[in-house]
Tab-separated table of C-alpha atoms in Angstrom:
chain	number	residue	atom	x	y	z
A	1	MET	CA	81.184	75.744	57.940
A	2	PRO	CA	79.729	76.486	61.454
A	3	ALA	CA	75.991	77.200	61.613
A	4	ASN	CA	76.515	80.440	63.568
A	5	PHE	CA	78.756	81.740	60.757
A	6	LEU	CA	76.078	80.952	58.152
A	7	LYS	CA	73.547	83.059	60.071
A	8	LEU	CA	75.863	86.056	59.740
A	9	LEU	CA	76.126	85.815	55.943
A	10	PRO	CA	74.027	88.237	53.824
A	11	ARG	CA	70.841	86.770	52.440
A	12	LYS	CA	71.129	88.473	49.045
A	13	PRO	CA	73.153	86.404	46.503
A	14	ILE	CA	75.100	89.409	45.174
A	15	LEU	CA	76.241	90.469	48.632
A	16	LEU	CA	77.117	86.877	49.475
A	17	LEU	CA	79.190	86.521	46.298
A	18	ALA	CA	81.010	89.789	46.976
A	19	LEU	CA	81.856	88.669	50.490
A	20	LEU	CA	83.224	85.324	49.297
A	21	ILE	CA	85.384	87.015	46.640
A	22	ALA	CA	86.785	89.447	49.196
A	23	LEU	CA	87.542	86.597	51.590
A	24	THR	CA	89.305	84.616	48.837
A	25	LEU	CA	91.453	87.589	47.804
A	26	THR	CA	92.482	88.144	51.421
A	27	ILE	CA	93.605	84.525	51.799
A	28	VAL	CA	95.550	84.559	48.503
A	29	ALA	CA	97.254	87.833	49.405
A	30	GLY	CA	98.303	86.363	52.723
A	31	CYS	CA	99.804	83.287	51.034
A	32	ILE	CA	101.763	85.441	48.579
A	33	SER	CA	103.022	87.600	51.419
A	34	ASN	CA	104.227	84.528	53.319
A	35	GLN	CA	105.986	83.185	50.229
A	36	LYS	CA	107.819	86.478	49.755
A	37	SER	CA	109.005	86.409	53.345
A	38	VAL	CA	110.761	83.051	52.834
A	39	LYS	CA	114.349	83.592	51.681
A	40	THR	CA	115.360	81.072	49.039
A	41	ILE	CA	119.007	79.957	49.113
A	42	GLU	CA	120.162	78.725	45.745
A	43	PRO	CA	122.748	75.920	45.941
A	44	THR	CA	125.989	76.290	44.011
A	45	PRO	CA	125.414	74.347	40.787
A	46	ALA	CA	127.563	71.253	40.432
A	47	ILE	CA	129.448	70.737	37.215
A	48	THR	CA	129.020	67.816	34.889
A	49	VAL	CA	132.302	66.476	33.583
A	50	SER	CA	132.367	67.155	29.857
A	51	LYS	CA	132.633	64.329	27.343
A	52	PRO	CA	136.322	63.454	26.843
A	53	PRO	CA	137.903	62.996	23.416
A	54	LYS	CA	138.046	59.488	21.990
A	55	ALA	CA	140.727	57.338	23.586
A	56	LYS	CA	142.071	53.902	22.780
A	57	GLY	CA	140.779	51.249	25.140
A	58	ILE	CA	137.744	53.061	26.560
A	59	ASP	CA	134.449	54.505	25.389
A	60	SER	CA	134.091	58.285	25.810
A	61	ILE	CA	130.780	57.954	27.674
A	62	GLN	CA	132.315	55.425	30.076
A	63	LEU	CA	135.295	57.694	30.690
A	64	GLN	CA	132.977	60.648	31.261
A	65	ALA	CA	131.130	58.652	33.944
A	66	ILE	CA	134.432	57.701	35.595
A	67	GLY	CA	135.550	61.327	35.554
A	68	GLN	CA	132.277	62.417	37.142
A	69	LYS	CA	132.633	59.900	39.985
A	70	ILE	CA	136.210	61.001	40.651
A	71	TYR	CA	135.137	64.651	40.587
A	72	LEU	CA	132.518	63.846	43.246
A	73	ASN	CA	135.050	61.868	45.305
A	74	GLU	CA	137.562	64.709	45.315
A	75	THR	CA	135.418	67.844	45.457
A	76	GLY	CA	132.156	66.678	46.971
A	77	GLY	CA	130.492	68.038	43.835
A	78	LYS	CA	131.378	71.648	44.690
A	79	PRO	CA	132.862	73.656	41.794
A	80	GLU	CA	134.698	75.955	44.199
A	81	ASN	CA	136.676	72.912	45.371
A	82	LEU	CA	138.308	72.647	41.955
A	83	VAL	CA	140.771	75.064	43.568
A	84	TYR	CA	141.285	73.771	47.110
A	85	TRP	CA	143.788	73.742	49.953
A	86	ASN	CA	143.219	71.159	52.667
A	87	PRO	CA	144.177	72.682	56.038
A	88	ASN	CA	146.007	69.446	56.897
A	89	GLU	CA	148.235	69.552	53.810
A	90	ALA	CA	151.187	71.661	52.693
A	91	PHE	CA	150.011	72.094	49.106
A	92	PRO	CA	146.869	72.956	47.123
A	93	SER	CA	144.868	70.391	45.155
A	94	LEU	CA	143.264	71.360	41.868
A	95	GLY	CA	140.979	70.025	39.157
A	96	ILE	CA	138.605	67.066	39.116
A	97	GLY	CA	141.366	64.770	40.378
A	98	HIS	CA	142.683	67.203	43.004
A	99	PHE	CA	146.064	67.215	41.322
A	100	ILE	CA	148.871	68.288	43.669
A	101	TRP	CA	150.740	71.555	43.083
A	102	PHE	CA	153.761	72.303	45.265
A	103	PRO	CA	154.509	75.830	46.475
A	104	ALA	CA	157.794	77.252	45.192
A	105	GLY	CA	160.804	75.738	46.938
A	106	SER	CA	158.838	72.960	48.653
A	107	THR	CA	160.259	69.464	49.004
A	108	ILE	CA	157.256	67.293	49.831
A	109	GLY	CA	157.383	63.510	49.641
A	110	PHE	CA	154.480	63.055	47.249
A	111	THR	CA	154.171	62.978	43.473
A	112	GLU	CA	153.352	66.417	42.071
A	113	SER	CA	150.821	66.034	39.254
A	114	PHE	CA	149.233	69.409	38.502
A	115	PRO	CA	152.009	70.838	36.279
A	116	ASP	CA	152.134	67.599	34.262
A	117	MET	CA	148.353	67.636	33.885
A	118	ILE	CA	148.409	71.238	32.618
A	119	ARG	CA	151.070	70.343	30.040
A	120	PHE	CA	148.863	67.425	28.961
A	121	LEU	CA	145.896	69.760	28.506
A	122	LYS	CA	148.024	72.124	26.437
A	123	ALA	CA	149.311	69.280	24.250
A	124	ASN	CA	145.730	68.167	23.623
A	125	GLY	CA	144.442	71.505	22.422
A	126	ALA	CA	143.263	73.261	25.593
A	127	ASP	CA	143.559	77.051	25.645
A	128	VAL	CA	145.695	77.289	28.784
A	129	PRO	CA	146.083	80.829	30.197
A	130	SER	CA	149.595	82.096	29.462
A	131	TRP	CA	150.157	83.111	33.076
A	132	LEU	CA	149.363	79.535	34.194
A	133	LEU	CA	151.868	78.006	31.764
A	134	GLU	CA	154.496	80.282	33.259
A	135	GLN	CA	153.382	79.720	36.854
A	136	ILE	CA	153.697	75.913	36.727
A	137	THR	CA	157.430	76.345	36.108
A	138	VAL	CA	157.727	78.348	39.335
A	139	GLY	CA	155.375	76.762	41.851
A	140	ALA	CA	151.880	77.159	43.247
A	141	LEU	CA	150.225	80.537	42.915
A	142	TRP	CA	149.828	80.833	46.710
A	143	ARG	CA	152.206	80.448	49.644
A	144	ASP	CA	149.734	78.685	51.923
A	145	GLN	CA	146.042	78.120	52.574
A	146	ALA	CA	145.579	81.586	54.077
A	147	ASP	CA	147.064	83.155	50.957
A	148	LEU	CA	144.625	81.228	48.741
A	149	ASN	CA	141.668	82.138	50.949
A	150	LYS	CA	142.644	85.814	50.851
A	151	ASN	CA	142.764	85.723	47.051
A	152	ARG	CA	139.744	83.463	46.530
A	153	SER	CA	137.836	86.194	44.664
A	154	SER	CA	140.788	87.346	42.571
A	155	ASP	CA	140.654	87.308	38.774
A	156	LYS	CA	143.303	84.579	38.519
A	157	VAL	CA	141.581	82.207	40.938
A	158	GLN	CA	138.230	82.723	39.219
A	159	GLU	CA	139.798	82.206	35.790
A	160	LEU	CA	141.598	79.091	37.008
A	161	GLN	CA	138.421	77.609	38.476
A	162	GLN	CA	136.511	78.225	35.244
A	163	PHE	CA	139.346	76.769	33.174
A	164	LEU	CA	139.398	73.615	35.298
A	165	SER	CA	135.637	73.292	34.901
A	166	ASP	CA	135.798	73.790	31.132
A	167	THR	CA	138.561	71.178	30.675
A	168	SER	CA	137.057	68.489	32.913
A	169	GLY	CA	136.750	65.984	30.058
A	170	LEU	CA	140.424	66.294	29.133
A	171	GLN	CA	141.336	65.865	32.792
A	172	ALA	CA	139.388	62.580	32.816
A	173	LEU	CA	141.437	61.491	29.801
A	174	TYR	CA	144.631	62.402	31.662
A	175	LEU	CA	143.533	60.215	34.590
A	176	PHE	CA	142.829	57.282	32.278
A	177	GLN	CA	146.148	57.573	30.488
A	178	ARG	CA	147.963	57.616	33.813
A	179	LEU	CA	146.353	54.276	34.626
A	180	ASP	CA	147.056	52.994	31.125
A	181	SER	CA	150.784	53.466	31.693
A	182	ALA	CA	150.731	52.243	35.309
A	183	LEU	CA	151.014	48.450	34.945
A	184	PRO	CA	154.425	48.367	33.187
A	185	LYS	CA	155.793	50.695	35.877
A	186	ILE	CA	154.337	48.615	38.699
A	187	VAL	CA	155.820	45.296	37.567
A	188	ARG	CA	159.155	46.650	36.325
A	189	GLY	CA	162.087	45.010	38.092
A	190	LEU	CA	159.995	42.427	39.978
A	191	GLU	CA	160.529	38.670	39.882
A	192	THR	CA	158.566	36.846	37.201
A	193	ASP	CA	156.115	35.282	39.678
A	194	ARG	CA	155.249	38.652	41.224
A	195	GLN	CA	154.846	40.223	37.798
A	196	LYS	CA	152.447	37.463	36.778
A	197	GLN	CA	150.439	37.697	40.003
A	198	ILE	CA	150.040	41.481	39.801
A	199	THR	CA	149.192	41.424	36.095
A	200	GLU	CA	146.538	38.725	36.531
A	201	ARG	CA	144.822	40.575	39.371
A	202	PHE	CA	145.011	43.886	37.519
A	203	ASN	CA	143.346	42.331	34.470
A	204	THR	CA	140.722	40.573	36.601
A	205	VAL	CA	139.642	43.875	38.112
A	206	LYS	CA	139.898	45.782	34.833
A	207	SER	CA	137.695	43.287	32.974
A	208	SER	CA	135.026	43.323	35.701
A	209	PRO	CA	131.995	45.590	35.184
A	210	GLY	CA	132.851	48.775	37.076
A	211	GLY	CA	136.469	47.741	37.559
A	212	LEU	CA	138.030	50.389	35.390
A	213	TYR	CA	136.637	53.139	37.622
A	214	LEU	CA	138.276	51.881	40.777
A	215	LEU	CA	141.650	51.347	39.078
A	216	VAL	CA	141.655	54.872	37.620
A	217	ASP	CA	140.478	56.321	40.919
A	218	TYR	CA	142.956	54.475	43.124
A	219	VAL	CA	145.997	55.404	41.035
A	220	ASN	CA	144.919	59.035	41.223
A	221	PHE	CA	144.009	58.679	44.912
A	222	LYS	CA	147.113	56.889	46.233
A	223	GLY	CA	149.485	56.445	43.312
A	224	GLU	CA	151.123	53.472	41.639
A	225	GLY	CA	152.997	52.456	44.800
A	226	ILE	CA	156.477	52.692	43.264
A	227	VAL	CA	157.821	55.964	44.705
A	228	THR	CA	160.068	55.392	47.718
A	229	SER	CA	159.160	58.769	49.220
A	230	GLU	CA	155.532	57.607	49.395
A	231	GLN	CA	156.190	55.013	52.099
A	232	HIS	CA	156.078	54.654	55.874
A	233	ASN	CA	158.628	52.229	57.351
A	234	ASN	CA	159.564	51.232	53.782
A	235	VAL	CA	155.999	50.128	53.045
A	236	GLY	CA	153.948	51.825	50.324
A	237	TRP	CA	150.191	52.164	49.885
A	238	GLY	CA	149.679	52.437	46.131
A	239	LEU	CA	148.192	50.216	43.462
A	240	ARG	CA	151.094	47.747	43.529
A	241	GLN	CA	150.622	47.062	47.244
A	242	VAL	CA	146.853	46.663	46.841
A	243	LEU	CA	147.200	44.154	43.988
A	244	GLU	CA	149.803	42.169	45.937
A	245	THR	CA	147.510	42.086	48.989
A	246	MET	CA	144.349	41.246	47.041
A	247	GLU	CA	143.001	37.701	47.230
A	248	PRO	CA	142.703	35.956	43.844
A	249	THR	CA	139.135	35.867	42.572
A	250	GLN	CA	136.985	35.627	39.470
A	251	THR	CA	135.856	38.646	37.484
A	252	GLY	CA	132.700	40.405	38.622
A	253	ASN	CA	131.565	42.191	41.761
A	254	GLU	CA	133.584	39.797	43.932
A	255	ALA	CA	136.742	41.130	42.285
A	256	LEU	CA	135.685	44.688	43.119
A	257	LYS	CA	135.069	43.718	46.743
A	258	ALA	CA	138.395	41.880	46.910
A	259	PHE	CA	140.195	44.971	45.616
A	260	ALA	CA	138.399	47.263	48.082
A	261	THR	CA	139.172	44.886	50.964
A	262	ALA	CA	142.851	44.791	50.008
A	263	ALA	CA	142.926	48.585	49.721
A	264	ASP	CA	141.436	48.867	53.217
A	265	ILE	CA	144.164	46.587	54.587
A	266	VAL	CA	146.905	48.562	52.823
A	267	LEU	CA	145.599	51.938	54.008
A	268	THR	CA	145.126	50.642	57.556
A	269	HIS	CA	148.772	49.533	57.535
A	270	ARG	CA	149.767	52.956	56.243
A	271	VAL	CA	148.059	54.620	59.198
A	272	ALA	CA	149.686	52.189	61.638
A	273	ASN	CA	153.133	52.840	60.145
A	274	ALA	CA	152.774	56.618	59.949
A	275	PRO	CA	154.608	58.918	62.374
A	276	VAL	CA	152.356	59.641	65.354
A	277	GLU	CA	152.493	63.392	64.784
A	278	ARG	CA	150.827	63.000	61.367
A	279	ASN	CA	147.659	61.673	63.011
A	280	GLU	CA	146.642	59.805	59.855
A	281	GLN	CA	143.948	57.926	61.770
A	282	ARG	CA	141.648	60.922	61.196
A	283	TRP	CA	141.628	60.236	57.445
A	284	LEU	CA	140.815	56.527	57.551
A	285	PRO	CA	136.996	56.824	57.907
A	286	GLY	CA	136.811	59.046	54.819
A	287	TRP	CA	139.071	56.716	52.864
A	288	ARG	CA	136.791	53.800	53.737
A	289	VAL	CA	133.731	55.680	52.504
A	290	ARG	CA	135.529	56.107	49.196
A	291	LEU	CA	136.455	52.412	49.014
A	292	LYS	CA	132.789	51.454	49.393
A	293	THR	CA	132.060	53.193	46.086
A	294	TYR	CA	134.276	50.589	44.427
A	295	TYR	CA	131.679	47.851	44.750
A	296	GLN	CA	128.508	49.850	45.480
A	297	GLN	CA	128.187	51.515	42.079
A	298	GLU	CA	126.301	51.550	38.833
A	299	LEU	CA	127.935	49.070	36.484
A	300	ASP	CA	128.280	51.521	33.569
A	301	VAL	CA	131.783	52.581	34.580
């Protein structure tokens, strides 16, 4: 404290104490006032994927972790993105896996998955809104992205978003069961040598710590690779193509890297084969970020 300031202080202890108390109260009041002037912006709370029911071939906690990673991949951790329409796509994507839902009358060359997923939820005990069960027989609730944006605050959109949040664990189970049925479909009709090669690589990845996550994610992300409409120049980009491209390796993190490397090659070929007007090059950096999660991950999934 400066000497000149000390000379100005009262000599009597009571007056000195009173002055110090007044000074302290002034400083505290100023701090409180400054705190009140700062506007706090609360982030939208992310959801945690609920624990799925027991399933054959996987632990519920492991499946919950896989579902959470896929939810983050697809939505960026934003609950509002459980109901989403990418401006570069002709259909909305919903749920933790961004399941595709075609507008009424659309003929789009991808595999529609949202109606099937809703029927799965219903069959497994979910309380599906009656209007949604009817709507999936007709087509998406909105004509286009603008229509969804206009109705974002509507009762149906809010109810749908909450329903998709509440059933996140069952959706994770749906994703796993899609993978569980994928291998027989992928090898069906192939020569014996190709069947053996694909099966061996599938099992190598699956038995590696963390391998189940990337298999579940990739099938949801780019499909099994068996639908002819999901091809450019007669070349697909699904799980079959990745396993055929993958270099043989031992189980472990090297298998995860080998799978991710093969997936990068397959997706790069997809972009090269795509019609120029689709401008698929813009998506490749984001796809590669996703592929890095396949071998840069906690080994509990």
